[in-house]
XYZ file of C-alpha atoms in Angstrom:
485
model
C -2.515 -37.146 13.327
C -2.161 -35.565 16.810
C -0.345 -32.451 15.594
C -2.930 -31.853 12.861
C -0.514 -31.700 9.933
C -2.341 -34.325 7.888
C -5.925 -35.598 7.491
C -6.784 -38.918 5.882
C -10.376 -39.765 4.900
C -11.885 -43.055 3.781
C -15.339 -43.773 2.386
C -17.510 -46.054 0.285
C -15.302 -45.044 -2.681
C -12.780 -47.673 -1.384
C -9.902 -45.149 -1.617
C -8.028 -43.106 0.988
C -7.730 -39.385 0.356
C -4.929 -37.437 2.049
C -5.246 -33.705 2.786
C -3.127 -30.917 4.268
C -5.464 -29.109 6.694
C -3.217 -26.022 6.747
C -3.676 -25.310 3.026
C -6.816 -27.441 2.433
C -4.890 -29.051 -0.459
C -5.599 -32.614 -1.510
C -2.204 -34.332 -1.448
C -2.938 -37.818 -2.818
C -5.374 -40.659 -3.373
C -4.402 -44.186 -2.222
C -5.972 -47.201 -3.922
C -5.920 -50.820 -2.763
C -9.030 -51.695 -0.759
C -11.840 -53.460 -2.620
C -14.664 -52.311 -0.321
C -15.804 -49.521 2.018
C -12.997 -48.036 4.193
C -14.356 -48.106 7.761
C -11.402 -47.311 10.073
C -8.270 -45.139 9.892
C -5.377 -44.304 12.256
C -2.256 -42.211 11.655
C 1.107 -42.271 13.417
C 2.312 -39.182 15.288
C 4.345 -37.557 12.539
C 1.779 -38.348 9.839
C 4.139 -40.491 7.735
C 2.239 -43.787 8.081
C -1.421 -44.736 8.119
C -3.371 -47.915 8.937
C -6.754 -48.584 7.335
C -9.458 -51.201 7.998
C -12.057 -52.087 5.396
C -15.230 -54.084 4.810
C -13.059 -56.217 2.503
C -11.698 -57.864 5.701
C -8.131 -56.516 5.420
C -5.945 -54.111 7.382
C -3.452 -52.147 5.256
C -0.348 -50.185 6.238
C 0.414 -47.200 3.986
C 3.526 -45.061 3.597
C 2.353 -41.525 2.838
C 5.893 -40.566 1.762
C 5.999 -43.373 -0.814
C 2.267 -42.902 -1.578
C 1.675 -46.666 -1.534
C 0.560 -49.659 0.540
C 3.579 -51.345 2.185
C 1.817 -54.252 3.952
C -1.562 -56.038 4.041
C -2.814 -58.077 7.019
C -5.590 -60.708 6.871
C -6.479 -61.731 10.447
C -10.276 -61.318 10.007
C -12.933 -63.376 8.248
C -15.247 -60.346 7.819
C -15.155 -56.530 7.639
C -12.725 -54.551 9.835
C -14.505 -51.651 11.548
C -12.117 -50.532 14.315
C -8.352 -50.071 14.728
C -6.289 -49.127 17.788
C -2.468 -48.934 17.500
C -0.040 -48.895 20.414
C 1.924 -45.728 21.248
C 4.928 -46.616 19.096
C 2.781 -47.646 16.074
C 4.430 -51.093 16.000
C 1.307 -53.107 16.895
C -2.384 -52.722 16.083
C -5.574 -54.121 17.601
C -8.177 -54.729 14.896
C -11.850 -55.718 15.213
C -15.181 -55.583 13.414
C -18.061 -57.656 12.151
C -16.619 -61.064 13.161
C -16.567 -59.976 16.894
C -12.903 -60.984 17.249
C -10.093 -58.701 18.470
C -6.690 -59.464 16.944
C -3.327 -57.988 17.914
C -0.936 -57.836 14.951
C 2.750 -56.952 15.097
C 3.210 -54.754 12.034
C 6.699 -56.265 11.464
C 5.427 -59.878 11.637
C 2.305 -59.950 9.496
C 1.876 -63.730 9.677
C 1.460 -64.039 13.474
C -1.686 -62.236 14.716
C -2.842 -63.005 18.282
C -6.589 -63.600 18.865
C -6.914 -61.534 22.062
C -10.640 -61.826 22.856
C -14.082 -62.400 21.377
C -17.029 -60.067 22.025
C -20.730 -60.992 21.944
C -21.581 -58.553 19.121
C -19.877 -56.796 16.177
C -17.254 -54.311 17.401
C -17.535 -50.603 16.559
C -14.718 -48.949 18.514
C -11.710 -49.753 20.737
C -9.526 -47.574 22.910
C -6.356 -48.483 24.860
C -5.975 -47.230 28.426
C -3.199 -44.605 28.778
C -0.840 -47.164 30.404
C -1.570 -49.628 27.532
C -2.631 -52.403 29.939
C -6.339 -52.460 29.153
C -8.669 -52.234 26.168
C -12.159 -50.706 26.277
C -14.469 -52.109 23.578
C -17.802 -50.774 22.309
C -20.030 -53.070 20.252
C -23.406 -52.760 18.544
C -24.912 -53.584 21.960
C -25.141 -50.865 24.589
C -22.611 -52.122 27.183
C -18.900 -51.120 27.007
C -16.459 -53.800 28.221
C -12.908 -53.569 29.582
C -10.375 -56.345 28.913
C -7.082 -56.454 30.860
C -3.977 -57.097 28.737
C -0.835 -58.710 30.183
C 2.753 -58.388 28.965
C 2.719 -61.844 27.416
C -0.152 -60.833 25.120
C 1.509 -57.535 24.214
C 4.834 -59.237 23.456
C 3.084 -61.878 21.338
C 4.441 -64.713 23.511
C 1.104 -65.967 24.872
C 0.621 -69.616 23.867
C -2.590 -69.937 21.939
C -4.943 -72.775 21.065
C -6.154 -72.721 17.473
C -9.068 -70.302 17.076
C -9.451 -69.828 20.854
C -8.997 -66.308 22.277
C -6.310 -65.752 24.936
C -8.760 -63.883 27.210
C -12.045 -65.611 27.998
C -13.879 -62.798 29.761
C -13.845 -59.046 30.325
C -13.217 -57.802 33.881
C -15.232 -54.558 33.920
C -18.368 -53.311 32.172
C -20.149 -49.979 31.810
C -23.790 -50.950 31.489
C -25.806 -49.237 28.782
C -29.566 -48.808 28.634
C -31.741 -51.430 26.972
C -32.600 -50.791 23.324
C -35.877 -51.438 21.537
C -35.620 -54.564 19.387
C -39.239 -55.249 18.289
C -42.300 -53.108 17.682
C -45.865 -53.355 16.444
C -47.845 -50.390 15.083
C -51.469 -50.662 16.266
C -54.368 -50.234 13.805
C -55.107 -46.747 15.124
C -51.708 -45.800 13.547
C -50.971 -43.789 16.610
C -49.808 -46.202 19.312
C -46.761 -48.468 19.021
C -46.109 -51.416 21.341
C -42.359 -52.056 21.844
C -40.162 -54.717 23.424
C -36.575 -53.957 24.475
C -33.446 -56.073 24.985
C -34.421 -56.581 28.665
C -37.839 -57.912 27.490
C -39.720 -54.916 28.909
C -42.892 -53.897 27.071
C -43.908 -50.258 26.579
C -46.528 -48.348 24.610
C -45.728 -45.072 22.809
C -47.994 -42.397 21.334
C -46.432 -41.357 18.003
C -48.609 -38.265 17.674
C -47.630 -36.776 21.040
C -44.040 -38.136 20.825
C -44.106 -39.756 24.257
C -44.241 -43.042 26.154
C -47.720 -43.636 27.602
C -47.379 -47.036 29.324
C -44.572 -49.081 30.864
C -45.786 -52.637 31.319
C -42.618 -54.475 32.403
C -42.264 -58.121 31.388
C -45.545 -59.005 29.660
C -46.463 -61.186 26.698
C -45.818 -58.915 23.673
C -48.441 -60.511 21.388
C -51.063 -60.406 24.126
C -50.421 -56.701 24.819
C -50.818 -55.965 21.096
C -53.979 -58.070 20.878
C -55.745 -56.436 23.845
C -55.033 -52.923 22.524
C -55.944 -53.574 18.885
C -59.103 -51.914 17.510
C -61.079 -52.648 14.353
C -60.290 -49.345 12.769
C -58.356 -48.511 9.620
C -56.171 -45.417 9.385
C -53.787 -45.024 6.404
C -50.052 -45.476 7.101
C -48.645 -41.987 7.651
C -45.171 -42.733 9.049
C -42.458 -45.391 9.031
C -40.415 -46.636 11.988
C -36.695 -47.299 12.292
C -34.903 -48.906 15.282
C -31.277 -48.260 14.238
C -30.635 -46.026 17.251
C -32.272 -48.455 19.714
C -35.056 -45.895 20.132
C -38.163 -45.328 18.039
C -37.270 -43.077 15.113
C -40.369 -41.928 13.249
C -39.973 -40.907 9.590
C -42.433 -38.376 8.178
C -42.124 -37.980 4.438
C -43.958 -37.827 1.151
C -42.678 -41.114 -0.247
C -44.605 -44.417 -0.197
C -46.123 -43.480 3.184
C -47.468 -39.974 2.733
C -47.440 -38.396 6.186
C -50.504 -36.321 5.269
C -52.768 -39.251 4.381
C -54.385 -39.801 7.799
C -57.508 -37.699 8.416
C -59.361 -38.579 11.637
C -62.086 -37.186 13.851
C -60.674 -35.027 16.668
C -63.534 -36.129 18.900
C -63.237 -39.865 18.327
C -59.457 -39.919 18.723
C -59.717 -38.160 22.085
C -58.048 -34.931 20.942
C -61.223 -32.883 21.464
C -63.934 -33.303 24.146
C -67.018 -35.381 23.269
C -69.382 -32.431 23.348
C -67.326 -30.419 20.828
C -68.336 -29.982 17.209
C -67.198 -32.670 14.792
C -63.783 -31.603 13.518
C -61.479 -33.547 11.188
C -57.745 -33.347 11.865
C -54.696 -34.604 9.995
C -52.247 -36.605 12.149
C -49.130 -35.733 10.114
C -50.105 -32.063 9.888
C -50.685 -31.813 13.663
C -47.366 -33.508 14.458
C -45.361 -31.292 12.083
C -47.000 -28.204 13.600
C -46.177 -29.422 17.130
C -42.545 -30.294 16.286
C -41.937 -26.818 14.804
C -44.077 -24.925 17.279
C -41.188 -22.739 18.498
C -39.854 -21.899 15.048
C -40.354 -18.131 14.637
C -42.159 -17.693 11.335
C -40.422 -15.377 8.874
C -42.739 -12.365 9.204
C -43.551 -9.727 6.593
C -43.928 -5.938 6.930
C -47.686 -6.260 7.567
C -46.986 -8.399 10.655
C -44.721 -5.809 12.248
C -47.599 -3.890 13.832
C -48.590 -7.096 15.689
C -45.045 -7.409 16.997
C -45.044 -3.790 18.215
C -48.051 -4.615 20.352
C -46.062 -7.154 22.329
C -46.771 -10.089 20.057
C -43.475 -11.831 20.885
C -45.053 -14.958 22.357
C -42.936 -17.956 21.204
C -46.172 -19.796 20.359
C -47.530 -16.845 18.402
C -49.987 -18.598 16.099
C -47.687 -21.611 15.888
C -48.184 -25.222 16.937
C -51.664 -26.723 16.960
C -54.651 -26.243 19.251
C -54.724 -29.798 20.601
C -51.357 -30.722 22.137
C -47.613 -30.016 22.413
C -44.733 -32.482 22.098
C -42.017 -32.646 24.817
C -39.397 -29.942 24.241
C -36.561 -32.497 24.360
C -37.855 -34.350 21.265
C -35.038 -34.550 18.658
C -36.090 -33.406 15.171
C -33.934 -34.391 12.199
C -34.248 -33.086 8.639
C -32.681 -35.360 6.060
C -32.556 -35.922 2.336
C -34.693 -38.676 0.808
C -31.575 -40.895 0.650
C -31.047 -40.453 4.383
C -28.210 -37.883 4.580
C -28.831 -35.630 7.593
C -29.164 -31.934 6.721
C -29.914 -30.542 10.173
C -30.851 -31.768 13.623
C -32.115 -29.952 16.714
C -34.385 -30.344 19.753
C -37.990 -29.167 19.308
C -37.629 -26.512 22.045
C -34.512 -24.999 20.422
C -36.277 -24.040 17.178
C -36.884 -20.577 18.690
C -33.159 -19.744 18.779
C -31.806 -17.151 16.364
C -29.229 -19.424 14.685
C -31.652 -22.352 14.611
C -34.301 -20.152 13.013
C -31.943 -19.158 10.197
C -30.882 -22.771 9.578
C -34.494 -23.962 9.629
C -35.403 -21.310 7.038
C -32.784 -22.941 4.796
C -33.660 -26.593 5.478
C -37.404 -26.948 6.092
C -38.903 -28.299 2.838
C -41.610 -26.208 1.171
C -44.353 -28.815 1.727
C -43.687 -28.606 5.490
C -43.712 -24.777 5.384
C -47.143 -24.962 3.707
C -48.514 -26.890 6.697
C -46.652 -25.290 9.594
C -46.553 -21.656 8.429
C -49.298 -21.265 5.849
C -51.584 -23.795 7.617
C -52.485 -25.199 4.176
C -53.683 -28.713 4.791
C -53.850 -31.413 2.147
C -57.076 -32.460 0.479
C -59.242 -35.174 1.968
C -58.834 -38.666 0.494
C -61.908 -39.839 -1.399
C -63.401 -43.293 -1.739
C -65.922 -44.381 -4.403
C -68.689 -46.838 -3.525
C -72.130 -48.184 -4.487
C -75.152 -48.577 -2.193
C -77.482 -51.257 -3.592
C -80.632 -52.947 -2.287
C -79.941 -56.268 -0.551
C -80.636 -59.349 -2.702
C -83.387 -60.615 -0.365
C -85.452 -57.487 -1.117
C -86.056 -59.054 -4.552
C -85.710 -55.815 -6.563
C -85.363 -56.674 -10.249
C -84.269 -53.263 -11.489
C -82.576 -50.467 -9.623
C -80.219 -47.601 -10.386
C -76.507 -48.367 -9.799
C -75.425 -44.964 -8.596
C -71.696 -44.464 -7.983
C -71.166 -42.355 -4.857
C -68.020 -40.561 -3.728
C -67.194 -39.454 -0.179
C -64.298 -38.730 2.180
C -62.667 -41.981 3.314
C -63.388 -41.183 6.990
C -67.156 -40.807 6.437
C -69.050 -42.857 9.010
C -71.483 -45.601 7.984
C -74.051 -43.680 10.055
C -74.012 -40.925 7.407
C -74.517 -43.459 4.611
C -77.483 -44.961 6.517
C -78.942 -41.453 6.766
C -78.434 -40.938 3.031
C -80.204 -44.238 2.234
C -83.073 -43.444 4.601
C -83.558 -39.894 3.309
C -82.823 -40.235 -0.388
C -83.391 -43.853 -1.338
C -86.201 -44.995 0.933
C -87.699 -41.467 1.203
C -88.055 -41.919 4.942
C -87.377 -38.279 5.687
C -87.668 -34.950 3.939
C -85.671 -34.249 0.798
C -83.373 -31.817 2.589
C -82.575 -34.346 5.298
C -79.034 -35.103 4.301
C -77.768 -31.543 3.830
C -74.019 -31.315 4.458
C -73.376 -28.407 6.847
C -76.042 -28.014 9.501
C -76.016 -24.995 11.843
C -75.399 -25.983 15.459
C -78.924 -25.048 16.491
C -80.321 -27.902 14.438
C -77.908 -30.426 15.827
C -80.379 -32.023 18.222
C -83.016 -32.558 15.513
C -80.273 -33.957 13.338
C -79.229 -36.490 15.968
C -82.848 -37.589 16.324
C -83.201 -38.096 12.566
C -79.913 -40.057 12.602
C -81.106 -42.435 15.318
C -84.429 -42.739 13.477
C -82.569 -43.722 10.302
C -80.479 -46.299 12.211
C -83.648 -47.860 13.620
C -85.138 -48.240 10.123
C -82.183 -49.234 7.909
C -79.120 -51.427 8.174
C -76.120 -51.575 5.859
C -74.137 -54.697 4.981
C -70.857 -55.378 3.236
C -70.048 -58.917 2.090
C -73.193 -59.898 4.057
C -71.737 -58.579 7.313
C -73.913 -56.033 9.178
C -71.957 -52.795 9.638
C -71.530 -50.866 12.865
C -72.761 -47.263 12.233
C -69.587 -45.979 13.992
C -67.256 -47.562 11.410
C -65.924 -45.389 8.611
C -65.719 -46.236 4.906
C -61.960 -46.916 4.844
C -62.248 -49.345 7.782
C -65.054 -51.240 6.018
C -63.036 -51.306 2.796
C -59.891 -52.581 4.532
C -61.288 -55.104 7.014
C -64.514 -56.330 5.356
C -64.498 -55.555 1.613
C -60.769 -56.472 1.300
C -60.472 -55.455 -2.354
C -59.076 -52.482 -4.251
C -62.175 -52.335 -6.484
C -65.049 -49.932 -5.706
C -66.675 -50.718 -2.376
C -70.194 -52.186 -2.587
C -72.626 -51.767 0.322
C -76.128 -53.258 0.518
C -79.055 -51.828 2.449
C -82.163 -53.433 3.786
C -85.008 -51.972 5.871
C -85.378 -53.185 9.439
C -88.881 -54.536 9.976
C-alpha cells in the first residue's frame, strides 16, 4: 500500500501471503484462487486487497477478517492486470482475453466491457484525473483510451458483448519485435523477420547485427545465404523479449561442441597457420573480457609493473563483442541469478558478484583457458566396388569431426595406395615444410577421389558435414576411394 505498512505477494502457489515490512513478519496466508496469482492491488490503509488470477477471477479480500469477501467473474480467461479507482470502489481488470472490464465492487453482477485490445493485456494505469486509461499489451505499442463519466458511473448503455469504446485515441509506438528466425547451417548467422516484416541478419558469435535488408522474402534470404556445411548446435534461441536471446549452456546443446577452422570462418587471415577455435569458448571469453580475474600472490609482481590493463590476458585474440551486450546468468530452470552489460564486468561490485555466480565450467574456459576436447568421429575408408577387390582390410579410423576430406585423401594416397613416402601423412609439420606439403596434397587430390553413398566428395568438406548431409545415418561413416585414371 502507498504508506508501506503492508506487503501482499502472490505466486504460482495460488495463495496470497501478507507481510509487515516494518518487522518482516508474515501475518497471514489467504487461500481461494485455484491458479497462479498474477495481479494484486491494495487500498490506501492496507485493509483491503484485490487479486487477479489465471483462474479467470478477481477476488476482494478483507485483511482484517483474513478472508475473501467477494469474487467477480467478468473474464473468460486469466486476469493479469488490475487498476482500481482512487476510492477503491471500482476496478478495471484485464488479461489474456484482451478485454477491459470495469466492475463496481458493490455490484458484482454488472461489469461494464470498456474496450477490447488487439493482444493480451499486461498492465493498466489510470491518468491522475481518472479520465483516461493507458494500456500495455504483449505487443510493443502503449494505447490510451479516454473514459467518460457515463462509463465511470456504470450508466453507459451496452450491446451484448460489444465494448463501449471502439478505438483508442492516443498511442505511444514501440519498436518492432522479432517474430521469426532461422539459424543458418554455419551455426553463426541468424536471419530474422520482425513485426514490421523487416529482414535482418545477425552474427551470434560477435553479438551484432550484420545486415539490414528491409522487406525481402524471408525464405529466399535464408536460401541464398545457406552453405553446405555442418557445425554442431552450440546455442539455443529465445524470442520472448522480442530480441534475439542466445542461451549458452551444457544441456542438450553443449555450447562447447562447435570446433571450426579460424581461417575458413574468416576469423584469421588466409595466410595464417591452420588453427582450430571453439565458437562457444570464444564467445564466453569475449562476453567476460572485462571481468578482472581473481589473481594470486604470484601475479602481484605483474600488477606492480603497471599490468592494470582491463584486457590483461582476458578476452580472445580474434574479436570483441559490443560493450552494451547484456549478459545474464541463470539457473538451468531459468531463474535469473545476475545480469549486467559486458562492459560493466570490470566494476568492483560486478567483479565480486561475478566471482559468486559464474559457473565453474565457464571459469575453466575464461580464466584457466582450458578448452574442451575435440569431438571424434569413427569411419571406414574402403576401395570402391568398381575396383573389383575381393579381399581388403576393414580398418576403423578415428579423427576429429572437423577433419577435411583433403586429409583423408592424403592418407589414402600415402598409406593405402603407397603413392608417397611412408612419412607422408605425419600430423604436425614444421612451417618450413608447408609448401612441399601443399604440393603433396594437390598431388594426392589429382590421383584419388573419395565418395560417400556414391557421391564424389569436395576435398574442402569436413567429416561431420559429409556425415550429416550425405551419409545421413548415426552408424559409422563409410567412405570409398578410387584412383583417378
